[in-house]
PDB file of C-alpha atoms in Angstrom:
ATOM      1  CA  MET A  10     103.081 112.202  99.622  1.00  0.00           C
ATOM      2  CA  LYS A  11     104.197 113.688  96.582  1.00  0.00           C
ATOM      3  CA  LYS A  12     106.954 117.176  97.386  1.00  0.00           C
ATOM      4  CA  LEU A  13     108.193 119.402  95.054  1.00  0.00           C
ATOM      5  CA  CYS A  14     111.914 120.827  95.403  1.00  0.00           C
ATOM      6  CA  THR A  15     111.726 124.629  95.117  1.00  0.00           C
ATOM      7  CA  THR A  16     115.081 124.901  93.597  1.00  0.00           C
ATOM      8  CA  CYS A  17     114.983 122.805  90.630  1.00  0.00           C
ATOM      9  CA  ASN A  18     110.921 121.699  90.437  1.00  0.00           C
ATOM     10  CA  TYR A  19     111.683 117.885  90.723  1.00  0.00           C
ATOM     11  CA  ILE A  20     108.663 116.076  91.868  1.00  0.00           C
ATOM     12  CA  TYR A  21     109.339 113.021  94.499  1.00  0.00           C
ATOM     13  CA  ASP A  22     106.761 110.699  95.222  1.00  0.00           C
ATOM     14  CA  GLU A  23     107.715 108.581  98.764  1.00  0.00           C
ATOM     15  CA  SER A  24     104.747 105.800  97.477  1.00  0.00           C
ATOM     16  CA  THR A  25     106.608 104.963  94.162  1.00  0.00           C
ATOM     17  CA  TRP A  26     110.374 103.831  92.927  1.00  0.00           C
ATOM     18  CA  ASP A  27     112.319 106.144  91.468  1.00  0.00           C
ATOM     19  CA  LYS A  28     114.401 104.493  88.873  1.00  0.00           C
ATOM     20  CA  GLU A  29     116.485 107.735  87.407  1.00  0.00           C
ATOM     21  CA  GLU A  30     117.251 108.505  90.832  1.00  0.00           C
ATOM     22  CA  ASN A  31     117.754 105.093  92.413  1.00  0.00           C
ATOM     23  CA  ILE A  32     115.467 105.978  95.292  1.00  0.00           C
ATOM     24  CA  ASP A  33     113.568 102.936  97.224  1.00  0.00           C
ATOM     25  CA  ILE A  34     109.453 103.326  97.803  1.00  0.00           C
ATOM     26  CA  TRP A  35     108.715 104.861 101.110  1.00  0.00           C
ATOM     27  CA  THR A  36     112.171 106.400 101.532  1.00  0.00           C
ATOM     28  CA  LYS A  37     111.977 109.998 103.419  1.00  0.00           C
ATOM     29  CA  ILE A  38     114.802 112.507 101.808  1.00  0.00           C
ATOM     30  CA  ASP A  39     115.640 116.155 102.861  1.00  0.00           C
ATOM     31  CA  LYS A  40     118.272 116.639 100.234  1.00  0.00           C
ATOM     32  CA  CYS A  41     117.165 116.795  96.858  1.00  0.00           C
ATOM     33  CA  PRO A  42     118.633 114.143  94.794  1.00  0.00           C
ATOM     34  CA  VAL A  43     118.500 116.055  91.708  1.00  0.00           C
ATOM     35  CA  CYS A  44     120.117 120.025  92.450  1.00  0.00           C
ATOM     36  CA  LYS A  45     121.518 118.274  96.229  1.00  0.00           C
ATOM     37  CA  GLU A  46     120.128 121.232  97.987  1.00  0.00           C
ATOM     38  CA  TYR A  47     118.862 120.514 101.770  1.00  0.00           C
ATOM     39  CA  ASP A  48     115.731 121.190 102.614  1.00  0.00           C
ATOM     40  CA  THR A  49     113.505 122.626  99.852  1.00  0.00           C
ATOM     41  CA  PHE A  50     111.310 120.123  99.680  1.00  0.00           C
ATOM     42  CA  GLN A  51     107.391 121.844 100.027  1.00  0.00           C
ATOM     43  CA  GLY A  52     104.358 119.136  99.741  1.00  0.00           C
ATOM     44  CA  ILE A  53     101.526 119.127  96.850  1.00  0.00           C
ATOM     45  CA  GLU A  54      98.439 118.652  97.677  1.00  0.00           C
ATOM     46  CA  GLU A  55      97.033 115.610  95.551  1.00  0.00           C
ATOM     47  CA  GLU A  56      93.339 116.177  93.923  1.00  0.00           C
ATOM     48  CA  ILE A  57      91.155 113.148  95.189  1.00  0.00           C
ATOM     49  CA  ASN A  58      88.704 111.945  92.940  1.00  0.00           C
ATOM     50  CA  TYR A  59      85.134 111.520  93.912  1.00  0.00           C
ATOM     51  CA  ALA A  60      82.702 108.802  91.703  1.00  0.00           C
ATOM     52  CA  GLU A  61      80.067 111.111  90.556  1.00  0.00           C
ATOM     53  CA  ASP A  62      77.409 108.574  89.814  1.00  0.00           C
ATOM     54  CA  GLU A  63      78.260 105.291  91.372  1.00  0.00           C
ATOM     55  CA  ASP A  64      76.214 103.153  88.638  1.00  0.00           C
ATOM     56  CA  ASN A  65      77.585 104.837  85.908  1.00  0.00           C
ATOM     57  CA  LEU A  66      81.394 104.509  86.563  1.00  0.00           C
ATOM     58  CA  ASN A  67      83.953 104.803  83.870  1.00  0.00           C
ATOM     59  CA  MET A  68      86.556 101.784  83.419  1.00  0.00           C
ATOM     60  CA  LEU A  69      89.199 103.802  85.204  1.00  0.00           C
ATOM     61  CA  GLU A  70      86.842 104.702  88.202  1.00  0.00           C
ATOM     62  CA  ILE A  71      85.810 101.025  88.518  1.00  0.00           C
ATOM     63  CA  GLU A  72      89.418  99.700  88.827  1.00  0.00           C
ATOM     64  CA  HIS A  73      90.044 102.303  91.527  1.00  0.00           C
ATOM     65  CA  PHE A  74      86.603 103.394  93.444  1.00  0.00           C
ATOM     66  CA  PRO A  75      86.740 101.830  96.960  1.00  0.00           C
ATOM     67  CA  ILE A  76      84.320  98.946  97.694  1.00  0.00           C
ATOM     68  CA  PHE A  77      82.973  98.779 101.624  1.00  0.00           C
ATOM     69  CA  ASN A  78      81.634  95.636 103.128  1.00  0.00           C
ATOM     70  CA  PHE A  79      80.626  96.083 106.741  1.00  0.00           C
ATOM     71  CA  ASP A  80      79.569  94.239 109.454  1.00  0.00           C
ATOM     72  CA  ARG A  81      78.749  95.815 112.748  1.00  0.00           C
ATOM     73  CA  SER A  82      82.122  97.751 113.816  1.00  0.00           C
ATOM     74  CA  ILE A  83      84.680  95.925 110.684  1.00  0.00           C
ATOM     75  CA  LEU A  84      84.895  97.830 107.573  1.00  0.00           C
ATOM     76  CA  GLU A  85      86.466  95.980 105.050  1.00  0.00           C
ATOM     77  CA  VAL A  86      87.926  97.713 101.888  1.00  0.00           C
ATOM     78  CA  ARG A  87      89.163  96.666  98.617  1.00  0.00           C
ATOM     79  CA  ALA A  88      89.685  98.209  95.330  1.00  0.00           C
ATOM     80  CA  TRP A  89      86.348  97.099  93.431  1.00  0.00           C
ATOM     81  CA  ARG A  90      85.346  93.571  92.569  1.00  0.00           C
ATOM     82  CA  GLU A  91      88.328  92.832  90.501  1.00  0.00           C
ATOM     83  CA  PRO A  92      91.739  92.558  92.066  1.00  0.00           C
ATOM     84  CA  HIS A  93      94.015  95.815  91.420  1.00  0.00           C
ATOM     85  CA  PRO A  94      97.449  95.003  89.474  1.00  0.00           C
ATOM     86  CA  MET A  95     100.071  95.167  92.157  1.00  0.00           C
ATOM     87  CA  TRP A  96     103.279  95.498  89.976  1.00  0.00           C
ATOM     88  CA  ALA A  97     106.381  97.255  91.344  1.00  0.00           C
ATOM     89  CA  GLU A  98     105.257 100.688  89.351  1.00  0.00           C
ATOM     90  CA  HIS A  99     101.181 100.098  89.180  1.00  0.00           C
ATOM     91  CA  ARG A 100      99.537  99.195  92.390  1.00  0.00           C
ATOM     92  CA  VAL A 101      97.760 100.441  95.033  1.00  0.00           C
ATOM     93  CA  CYS A 102     100.173 101.751  97.414  1.00  0.00           C
ATOM     94  CA  SER A 103      98.254 103.195 100.349  1.00  0.00           C
ATOM     95  CA  ILE A 104      94.863 103.005 101.928  1.00  0.00           C
ATOM     96  CA  TRP A 105      93.173 105.843 104.154  1.00  0.00           C
ATOM     97  CA  LEU A 106      90.351 106.053 106.786  1.00  0.00           C
ATOM     98  CA  TYR A 107      89.583 109.739 107.390  1.00  0.00           C
ATOM     99  CA  ASP A 108      86.622 110.288 110.161  1.00  0.00           C
ATOM    100  CA  GLU A 109      83.653 112.932 109.410  1.00  0.00           C
ATOM    101  CA  TYR A 110      85.837 115.960 110.131  1.00  0.00           C
ATOM    102  CA  GLY A 111      88.357 114.425 107.502  1.00  0.00           C
ATOM    103  CA  ASP A 112      91.111 113.969 110.205  1.00  0.00           C
ATOM    104  CA  LEU A 113      93.356 110.835 109.307  1.00  0.00           C
ATOM    105  CA  ILE A 114      92.215 108.042 111.700  1.00  0.00           C
ATOM    106  CA  GLU A 115      94.421 105.131 109.853  1.00  0.00           C
ATOM    107  CA  GLU A 116      96.327 103.791 106.460  1.00  0.00           C
ATOM    108  CA  SER A 117      97.785 101.157 105.589  1.00  0.00           C
ATOM    109  CA  PHE A 118     100.509 101.096 103.065  1.00  0.00           C
ATOM    110  CA  TYR A 119     101.036  98.205 100.308  1.00  0.00           C
ATOM    111  CA  ALA A 120     104.252  96.709  98.557  1.00  0.00           C
ATOM    112  CA  GLU A 121     104.183  94.736  94.890  1.00  0.00           C
ATOM    113  CA  ASP A 122     102.439  91.631  95.551  1.00  0.00           C
ATOM    114  CA  ASP A 123     100.842  92.234  98.722  1.00  0.00           C
ATOM    115  CA  GLU A 124      97.268  91.456  99.159  1.00  0.00           C
ATOM    116  CA  LEU A 125      94.712  94.540  98.876  1.00  0.00           C
ATOM    117  CA  VAL A 126      92.352  93.984 102.126  1.00  0.00           C
ATOM    118  CA  MET A 127      92.146  96.545 104.721  1.00  0.00           C
ATOM    119  CA  LYS A 128      89.889  96.356 107.557  1.00  0.00           C
ATOM    120  CA  PHE A 129      89.427  98.943 109.432  1.00  0.00           C
ATOM    121  CA  ASP A 130      87.538  99.671 113.238  1.00  0.00           C
ATOM    122  CA  ILE A 131      84.461 101.838 112.721  1.00  0.00           C
ATOM    123  CA  SER A 132      82.400 101.272 115.590  1.00  0.00           C
ATOM    124  CA  ASP A 133      82.997 105.088 116.831  1.00  0.00           C
ATOM    125  CA  LEU A 134      82.186 106.632 113.411  1.00  0.00           C
ATOM    126  CA  ASP A 135      78.836 108.236 112.623  1.00  0.00           C
ATOM    127  CA  SER A 136      80.415 108.702 109.100  1.00  0.00           C
ATOM    128  CA  TRP A 137      84.140 108.022 107.213  1.00  0.00           C
ATOM    129  CA  GLU A 138      85.975 108.521 104.179  1.00  0.00           C
ATOM    130  CA  VAL A 139      88.214 105.924 102.577  1.00  0.00           C
ATOM    131  CA  ARG A 140      90.821 107.070 100.048  1.00  0.00           C
ATOM    132  CA  ILE A 141      92.723 104.750  97.542  1.00  0.00           C
ATOM    133  CA  LYS A 142      96.054 105.417  95.834  1.00  0.00           C
ATOM    134  CA  CYS A 143      97.115 104.232  92.896  1.00  0.00           C
ATOM    135  CA  THR A 144     100.792 104.906  91.936  1.00  0.00           C
ATOM    136  CA  ILE A 145      99.737 106.000  88.275  1.00  0.00           C
ATOM    137  CA  HIS A 146      95.718 106.993  88.351  1.00  0.00           C
ATOM    138  CA  TRP A 147      95.791 108.973  91.645  1.00  0.00           C
ATOM    139  CA  ILE A 148      93.557 109.020  94.884  1.00  0.00           C
ATOM    140  CA  TRP A 149      90.143 107.960  94.642  1.00  0.00           C
ATOM    141  CA  GLY A 150      87.651 108.484  97.647  1.00  0.00           C
ATOM    142  CA  ARG A 151      84.517 107.379  98.922  1.00  0.00           C
ATOM    143  CA  LYS A 152      82.382 108.732 101.736  1.00  0.00           C
ATOM    144  CA  PHE A 153      79.693 107.119 104.043  1.00  0.00           C
ATOM    145  CA  GLU A 154      77.049 108.209 106.517  1.00  0.00           C
ATOM    146  CA  ASN A 155      76.007 105.698 108.443  1.00  0.00           C
ATOM    147  CA  ASN A 156      72.205 106.244 109.662  1.00  0.00           C
TER     148      ASN A 156
END
């Protein structure tokens, strides 16, 4: 999640390593490392990118668009057909599963060199959405209705 310091406009993304401020990934902070003020962070709503036409994806979408494989009640998710880079500064940092109401069901976080496959139990879901967050290419989503 990205957060904005309302005092100095510093933006902190806990899914990436902040080299300049020497903050490790997934570190929870309540004090701004720039202005040193406490409790000044406000969450930033991040845009979710959905493919308009799955048959005509551009290269950026191809690298990040969630791919589903499912058998009965198990949903396997990966980022496209080719492995996404999993380097310190460029990697998929999280995969989320949401239900038809937009409620978070499960999430998985990834560090560099992690295998990028997630399996979810979807036995109780009629429809779902999967979101993948890349550290430099935003959030990518795909919805599915089980008819």
